[in-house]
Amino acid sequence: MSKGIVLLAAGGTGGHVFPAEALAFKLKERGYSVHLVTDSRAERYAGKFPAEEIHVVPSATIGSKNPVAVARSLWTLWSGMRAANKLIQRLKPVIVVGFGGYPTVPPLLAATRLGIASMLHEQNAVMGRANKALAPRVKAIAGGFLQESGDVISDKTVATGNPVRPAILAAAEQPYQPSQPGEPFNLVVFGGSQGAQYFSKAMPTAISLLDDGLRARLRVTQQVRPEDMEMVRGCVAQLQMGADIAPFFNDMAERLAKAHLVICRSGASTVSEISVIGRPAILVPYPHALDHDQAANAAALAATGGAKVIAQSELSPERIASILSHVMNDPEKLSHMAAAAKLAGKPDAANLLADMVEAIAAGKTVSEFKRTRA
């Protein structure tokens, strides 16, 4: 018999859905039923989500100054609030947990109005706009990179880390195997839903600048946008090299496990997954990210020595080629980076977050929960 329903709400990107998925698995193991509220974008990420049901509730972000657009967004939010209200009254969840993104706003607002226990999980070092708006209303906040002290919001924050999916935990069991000079070198490149365009242009050029011997060693996995596929595949064909090019990889955890080096953006889930698996990385924060949250996430891993952070404006194809030329012949350096990254990982984050969800659902305060951890 189920202990009750937990309603998870997450925006439709991997950065929001993946941590929610990791928590869902833990809650299912503990005897809870899980439902997910998200948007239509989440279809590609939610295929393995262990939810009894996935609900789509109308929502919108108020990012325009156009009065008509603002009025339309407010109407959509109002419609979403009514839909979320009906959903929560029907499901009667023991708690509603938001993971950021504008689809979390209606269900969390409805939960707080109805007196249902509620909390947030913020993946980034800088709180996103949706979570920032909801933070004063919820009972507790779990943080991936947030600090536990400093302001009123911090007083109800617990630094749980970012939960990672079971596939990442399985990949983390594979030790880092350095590529020796002359051996194949697995390079994984990805940019997230908004940041892949830069790598689509920069990486083929950088690889073309490598010596023939180094280029022959490369085995590249690269995520590219659908509109860039033809261009990148054409470059790969010209370079006559081994590469898997696709808009999305269902087996990315396994590819990360086999990677000798990762070049990527620094979204919170990405940084957390690289840390748990323990792979050396070149992190290139998305320069247009709101509040520069990706730069703050990257700094957390760089501080341990597990990654090198380079601003996009400073990372030319020539510099990428120079970095690859050096590290492909320095397996010892990459091994040290891999070990440092692993030390920064928090593989138990999902368990800790599940503990916190159960405590808040049971009516405990953040202070009481922190005392049980001490």
Coordinates of C-alpha atoms in Angstrom, one line a residue:
M1 CA 0.0 0.0 0.0
S2 CA 1.3 3.4 -0.9
K3 CA 2.5 5.8 1.8
G4 CA 0.8 8.6 -0.2
I5 CA 1.3 10.6 -3.4
V6 CA 4.2 13.0 -3.9
L7 CA 3.6 15.5 -6.7
L8 CA 6.8 16.7 -8.4
A9 CA 6.8 19.8 -10.6
A10 CA 9.6 20.5 -13.1
G11 CA 10.2 22.6 -16.1
G12 CA 10.6 20.6 -19.4
T13 CA 14.4 20.6 -19.7
G14 CA 16.9 18.0 -18.7
G15 CA 18.3 20.2 -16.0
H16 CA 15.0 20.3 -14.2
V17 CA 13.6 16.8 -15.1
F18 CA 16.7 14.7 -14.3
P19 CA 16.9 15.6 -10.6
A20 CA 13.2 15.1 -10.2
E21 CA 13.6 11.7 -11.9
A22 CA 16.3 10.7 -9.4
L23 CA 14.2 11.7 -6.5
A24 CA 11.2 9.8 -8.0
F25 CA 13.1 6.6 -8.1
K26 CA 14.1 6.9 -4.4
L27 CA 10.5 7.8 -3.3
K28 CA 9.1 4.8 -5.2
E29 CA 11.6 2.6 -3.4
R30 CA 10.3 4.0 -0.1
G31 CA 6.7 3.2 -1.0
Y32 CA 5.3 6.5 -2.3
S33 CA 3.3 7.0 -5.5
V34 CA 4.8 9.7 -7.7
H35 CA 3.1 12.1 -10.1
L36 CA 4.9 14.6 -12.3
V37 CA 3.6 18.0 -13.5
T38 CA 5.7 19.4 -16.4
D39 CA 5.2 20.8 -20.0
S40 CA 5.3 19.3 -23.5
R41 CA 9.1 19.9 -23.8
A42 CA 9.8 17.1 -21.3
E43 CA 8.7 14.3 -23.5
R44 CA 12.3 13.5 -24.6
Y45 CA 13.5 13.4 -21.0
A46 CA 10.6 11.8 -19.2
G47 CA 10.5 8.5 -21.1
K48 CA 12.0 6.6 -18.1
F49 CA 10.4 8.8 -15.4
P50 CA 8.8 6.5 -12.8
A51 CA 5.5 8.4 -12.5
E52 CA 2.0 6.9 -12.1
E53 CA 0.9 9.8 -14.4
I54 CA 2.5 12.8 -16.1
H55 CA 0.3 15.9 -16.1
V56 CA 0.6 19.1 -18.2
V57 CA -0.7 22.2 -16.6
P58 CA -0.8 25.6 -18.4
S59 CA 1.9 28.0 -17.4
A60 CA 3.9 30.9 -18.8
T61 CA 6.8 33.2 -18.0
I62 CA 6.4 37.0 -17.8
G63 CA 9.4 38.0 -19.7
S64 CA 8.0 40.6 -22.1
K65 CA 7.2 44.3 -21.5
N66 CA 4.5 44.2 -24.1
P67 CA 1.2 44.8 -22.2
V68 CA -0.7 42.4 -24.4
A69 CA 1.9 39.6 -23.9
V70 CA 1.9 40.2 -20.2
A71 CA -1.9 40.0 -20.0
R72 CA -1.8 36.8 -22.1
S73 CA 0.8 35.3 -19.7
L74 CA -1.2 36.3 -16.6
W75 CA -4.3 34.6 -18.1
T76 CA -2.3 31.5 -18.8
L77 CA -0.9 31.4 -15.3
W78 CA -4.5 31.9 -13.9
S79 CA -5.7 29.0 -16.0
G80 CA -2.8 26.9 -14.8
M81 CA -3.6 27.8 -11.2
R82 CA -7.1 26.6 -11.6
A83 CA -6.0 23.4 -13.3
A84 CA -3.4 22.8 -10.6
N85 CA -5.9 23.4 -7.9
K86 CA -8.2 20.8 -9.3
L87 CA -5.4 18.3 -9.8
I88 CA -4.1 18.7 -6.2
Q89 CA -7.6 18.4 -4.7
R90 CA -8.1 15.2 -6.7
L91 CA -4.7 13.6 -5.9
K92 CA -4.4 14.9 -2.3
P93 CA -0.6 14.7 -2.3
V94 CA 1.3 14.6 1.0
I95 CA 3.7 17.1 -0.4
V96 CA 4.4 19.1 -3.6
V97 CA 8.1 19.5 -4.6
G98 CA 9.2 22.0 -7.3
F99 CA 12.4 21.7 -9.3
G100 CA 12.4 25.1 -11.1
G101 CA 11.1 26.3 -14.4
Y102 CA 7.9 28.2 -15.1
P103 CA 5.7 25.0 -15.1
T104 CA 6.4 24.7 -11.3
V105 CA 4.6 28.0 -10.5
P106 CA 0.9 27.0 -10.8
P107 CA 1.2 23.7 -8.8
L108 CA 3.4 25.3 -6.0
L109 CA 1.1 28.3 -5.7
A110 CA -1.9 26.1 -5.6
A111 CA -0.3 23.8 -2.9
T112 CA 0.6 26.8 -0.7
R113 CA -2.9 28.2 -1.0
L114 CA -4.4 24.8 -0.1
G115 CA -2.1 24.3 2.9
I116 CA -0.3 21.3 1.4
A117 CA 3.3 20.8 2.5
S118 CA 5.6 22.3 -0.2
M119 CA 9.3 22.6 -0.9
L120 CA 11.7 23.5 -3.7
H121 CA 14.9 22.0 -5.0
E122 CA 17.3 24.6 -6.7
Q123 CA 20.0 23.0 -8.8
N124 CA 22.1 26.0 -9.4
A125 CA 24.4 28.2 -7.3
V126 CA 22.1 31.1 -8.2
M127 CA 18.4 30.7 -7.7
G128 CA 16.3 30.7 -10.8
R129 CA 13.4 33.2 -11.3
A130 CA 10.6 30.7 -10.8
N131 CA 12.1 29.3 -7.6
K132 CA 13.0 32.8 -6.4
A133 CA 9.4 33.9 -6.7
L134 CA 8.1 30.8 -4.9
A135 CA 10.8 30.6 -2.2
P136 CA 9.1 32.9 0.4
R137 CA 5.9 30.7 0.2
V138 CA 7.3 27.2 0.6
K139 CA 8.3 25.4 3.8
A140 CA 11.8 24.3 2.8
I141 CA 14.4 24.6 0.0
A142 CA 17.0 21.9 -0.9
G143 CA 20.1 23.2 -2.7
G144 CA 22.4 21.7 -5.2
F145 CA 25.0 24.5 -4.9
L146 CA 23.1 26.9 -2.7
Q147 CA 24.6 28.0 0.7
E148 CA 22.8 27.4 4.0
S149 CA 23.5 30.8 5.5
G150 CA 23.3 34.4 4.6
D151 CA 19.7 35.5 4.3
V152 CA 16.1 34.6 5.2
I153 CA 15.8 32.2 2.4
S154 CA 19.0 30.5 3.4
D155 CA 17.6 29.8 6.8
K156 CA 15.2 27.3 5.3
T157 CA 17.8 25.9 2.9
V158 CA 19.5 22.5 3.2
A159 CA 22.5 21.8 1.0
T160 CA 21.6 18.3 -0.3
G161 CA 23.5 18.4 -3.5
N162 CA 21.9 17.5 -6.9
P163 CA 20.4 14.1 -7.1
V164 CA 21.6 12.1 -10.1
R165 CA 19.8 9.4 -12.1
P166 CA 20.4 5.6 -11.5
A167 CA 22.2 5.5 -14.9
I168 CA 24.7 8.0 -13.6
L169 CA 25.2 6.1 -10.3
A170 CA 25.8 2.9 -12.4
A171 CA 28.3 4.8 -14.6
A172 CA 30.1 6.1 -11.5
E173 CA 31.1 2.5 -10.7
Q174 CA 33.3 2.4 -13.7
P175 CA 36.8 3.7 -12.8
Y176 CA 38.5 6.3 -15.0
Q177 CA 40.7 4.5 -17.6
P178 CA 43.3 7.0 -19.0
S179 CA 44.1 6.9 -22.7
Q180 CA 47.8 6.4 -23.2
P181 CA 49.5 8.1 -26.2
G182 CA 48.7 6.2 -29.3
E183 CA 45.4 4.7 -27.9
P184 CA 41.9 5.8 -28.9
F185 CA 40.7 9.0 -27.0
N186 CA 37.0 9.4 -26.2
L187 CA 35.9 13.0 -26.3
V188 CA 32.3 13.9 -25.3
V189 CA 31.0 17.3 -26.2
F190 CA 27.6 18.7 -25.4
G191 CA 26.0 22.1 -24.9
G192 CA 22.6 21.7 -23.4
S193 CA 19.3 22.7 -25.0
Q194 CA 20.4 26.3 -25.6
G195 CA 24.2 26.2 -25.8
A196 CA 25.1 23.6 -28.4
Q197 CA 25.4 25.9 -31.4
Y198 CA 28.7 27.3 -30.4
F199 CA 30.3 23.8 -30.1
S200 CA 28.8 22.8 -33.5
K201 CA 30.9 25.5 -35.1
A202 CA 34.0 25.5 -32.9
M203 CA 34.7 21.8 -32.5
P204 CA 35.0 20.7 -36.1
T205 CA 37.4 23.6 -36.8
A206 CA 39.4 22.8 -33.7
I207 CA 39.7 19.1 -34.6
S208 CA 40.8 20.1 -38.2
L209 CA 43.8 21.9 -36.6
L210 CA 45.1 18.8 -34.8
D211 CA 48.0 16.7 -36.1
D212 CA 46.9 13.8 -38.2
G213 CA 48.1 11.3 -35.5
L214 CA 46.0 13.0 -32.7
R215 CA 43.0 13.3 -34.9
A216 CA 43.1 9.6 -35.8
R217 CA 43.0 8.8 -32.1
L218 CA 39.8 10.8 -31.4
R219 CA 36.4 9.1 -30.9
V220 CA 33.9 12.0 -30.6
T221 CA 30.4 12.0 -29.2
Q222 CA 28.9 15.4 -29.9
Q223 CA 25.4 16.7 -29.2
V224 CA 24.3 19.1 -31.9
R225 CA 21.1 20.9 -32.6
P226 CA 18.9 19.3 -35.4
E227 CA 19.5 22.4 -37.6
D228 CA 23.3 21.9 -37.3
M229 CA 23.4 18.2 -38.0
E230 CA 24.1 18.4 -41.8
M231 CA 26.9 20.9 -41.3
V232 CA 28.6 19.0 -38.5
R233 CA 28.3 15.6 -40.3
G234 CA 29.7 17.1 -43.4
C235 CA 32.8 18.3 -41.4
V236 CA 33.2 14.9 -39.8
A237 CA 33.1 13.2 -43.2
Q238 CA 35.7 15.6 -44.5
L239 CA 38.0 14.9 -41.5
Q240 CA 37.5 11.2 -41.9
M241 CA 37.3 10.6 -38.2
G242 CA 35.2 8.5 -35.8
A243 CA 32.3 10.4 -34.4
D244 CA 28.7 10.0 -33.2
I245 CA 26.6 13.1 -33.9
A246 CA 23.0 13.4 -32.6
P247 CA 20.7 16.0 -31.0
F248 CA 20.2 13.7 -28.0
F249 CA 21.8 10.5 -26.6
N250 CA 19.7 8.2 -24.5
D251 CA 22.9 6.5 -23.3
M252 CA 24.8 9.7 -22.3
A253 CA 25.6 8.2 -18.9
E254 CA 27.5 5.4 -20.4
R255 CA 29.2 7.7 -22.9
L256 CA 30.4 9.9 -20.0
A257 CA 31.7 6.8 -18.2
K258 CA 33.9 6.0 -21.2
A259 CA 35.0 9.6 -21.7
H260 CA 38.6 10.6 -21.3
L261 CA 37.6 14.3 -21.5
V262 CA 34.3 16.1 -21.5
I263 CA 33.9 19.6 -23.0
C264 CA 30.5 21.0 -22.1
R265 CA 28.4 23.8 -20.6
S266 CA 28.0 24.0 -16.8
G267 CA 24.4 23.6 -16.0
A268 CA 23.9 22.3 -12.5
S269 CA 22.9 18.7 -13.5
T270 CA 25.8 18.5 -15.9
V271 CA 28.3 19.6 -13.3
S272 CA 26.8 17.2 -10.7
E273 CA 26.8 14.2 -13.0
I274 CA 30.4 14.8 -14.2
S275 CA 31.4 15.0 -10.5
V276 CA 29.6 11.8 -9.4
I277 CA 31.1 9.8 -12.3
G278 CA 34.5 11.5 -11.9
R279 CA 35.6 12.7 -15.4
P280 CA 37.9 15.6 -16.3
A281 CA 36.1 18.5 -18.0
I282 CA 36.6 21.7 -19.8
L283 CA 33.6 23.8 -18.7
V284 CA 32.4 26.6 -20.9
P285 CA 29.6 28.5 -19.1
Y286 CA 26.7 29.5 -21.3
P287 CA 27.4 33.3 -21.6
H288 CA 23.7 34.3 -21.9
A289 CA 22.5 32.4 -18.8
L290 CA 20.3 34.4 -16.5
D291 CA 22.2 35.5 -13.4
H292 CA 25.3 33.8 -14.7
D293 CA 24.3 30.7 -12.8
Q294 CA 26.5 28.4 -15.0
A295 CA 29.6 30.4 -14.2
A296 CA 28.9 29.9 -10.4
N297 CA 28.2 26.2 -10.9
A298 CA 31.5 25.7 -12.9
A299 CA 33.5 27.5 -10.2
A300 CA 32.4 25.0 -7.6
L301 CA 34.0 22.1 -9.6
A302 CA 37.0 24.1 -10.7
A303 CA 37.8 24.8 -7.1
T304 CA 38.5 21.1 -6.5
G305 CA 40.8 20.8 -9.6
G306 CA 38.3 18.5 -11.4
A307 CA 37.6 20.9 -14.2
K308 CA 39.1 23.9 -16.1
V309 CA 36.7 26.8 -16.7
I310 CA 37.1 28.9 -19.8
A311 CA 34.8 31.7 -20.9
Q312 CA 33.3 31.2 -24.4
S313 CA 34.8 34.5 -25.5
E314 CA 38.3 33.2 -24.7
L315 CA 37.9 29.8 -26.2
S316 CA 38.8 29.9 -29.9
P317 CA 39.1 26.8 -32.0
E318 CA 42.9 27.3 -31.9
R319 CA 42.8 27.2 -28.1
I320 CA 40.6 24.1 -28.1
A321 CA 43.1 22.4 -30.5
S322 CA 46.0 23.4 -28.2
I323 CA 44.3 22.0 -25.1
L324 CA 43.5 18.7 -26.9
S325 CA 47.1 18.5 -28.1
H326 CA 48.4 18.8 -24.6
V327 CA 46.0 16.6 -22.6
M328 CA 45.8 13.8 -25.1
N329 CA 49.5 13.2 -24.4
D330 CA 49.2 13.8 -20.7
P331 CA 47.1 10.9 -19.3
E332 CA 48.5 11.5 -15.8
K333 CA 47.1 15.1 -15.7
L334 CA 43.7 13.9 -16.8
S335 CA 43.7 11.1 -14.2
H336 CA 44.4 13.6 -11.4
M337 CA 41.5 15.8 -12.7
A338 CA 39.2 12.8 -12.8
A339 CA 40.0 11.9 -9.2
A340 CA 39.5 15.5 -8.1
A341 CA 36.1 15.7 -9.8
K342 CA 35.0 12.5 -8.1
L343 CA 35.9 13.9 -4.7
A344 CA 33.5 16.8 -5.4
G345 CA 30.6 14.4 -6.3
K346 CA 27.6 13.8 -4.0
P347 CA 26.3 10.4 -5.0
D348 CA 24.0 10.2 -2.0
A349 CA 22.1 13.5 -2.8
A350 CA 19.0 11.6 -3.9
N351 CA 18.8 9.8 -0.6
L352 CA 19.3 13.0 1.4
L353 CA 16.7 14.8 -0.6
A354 CA 14.2 11.9 -0.1
D355 CA 14.9 12.1 3.6
M356 CA 14.1 15.8 3.5
V357 CA 10.9 15.4 1.5
E358 CA 9.6 12.8 4.0
A359 CA 10.5 15.0 7.0
I360 CA 8.7 18.1 5.5
A361 CA 5.7 16.0 4.5
A362 CA 5.5 14.7 8.1
G363 CA 5.3 18.3 9.4
K364 CA 8.9 18.8 10.6
T365 CA 10.7 22.1 10.2
V366 CA 14.0 22.7 8.4
S367 CA 15.6 23.2 11.8
E368 CA 14.3 19.9 13.1
F369 CA 15.5 18.1 10.0
K370 CA 19.0 19.7 10.3
R371 CA 19.2 18.5 13.9
T372 CA 18.5 14.9 12.8
R373 CA 21.4 15.2 10.4
A374 CA 23.9 16.6 13.0

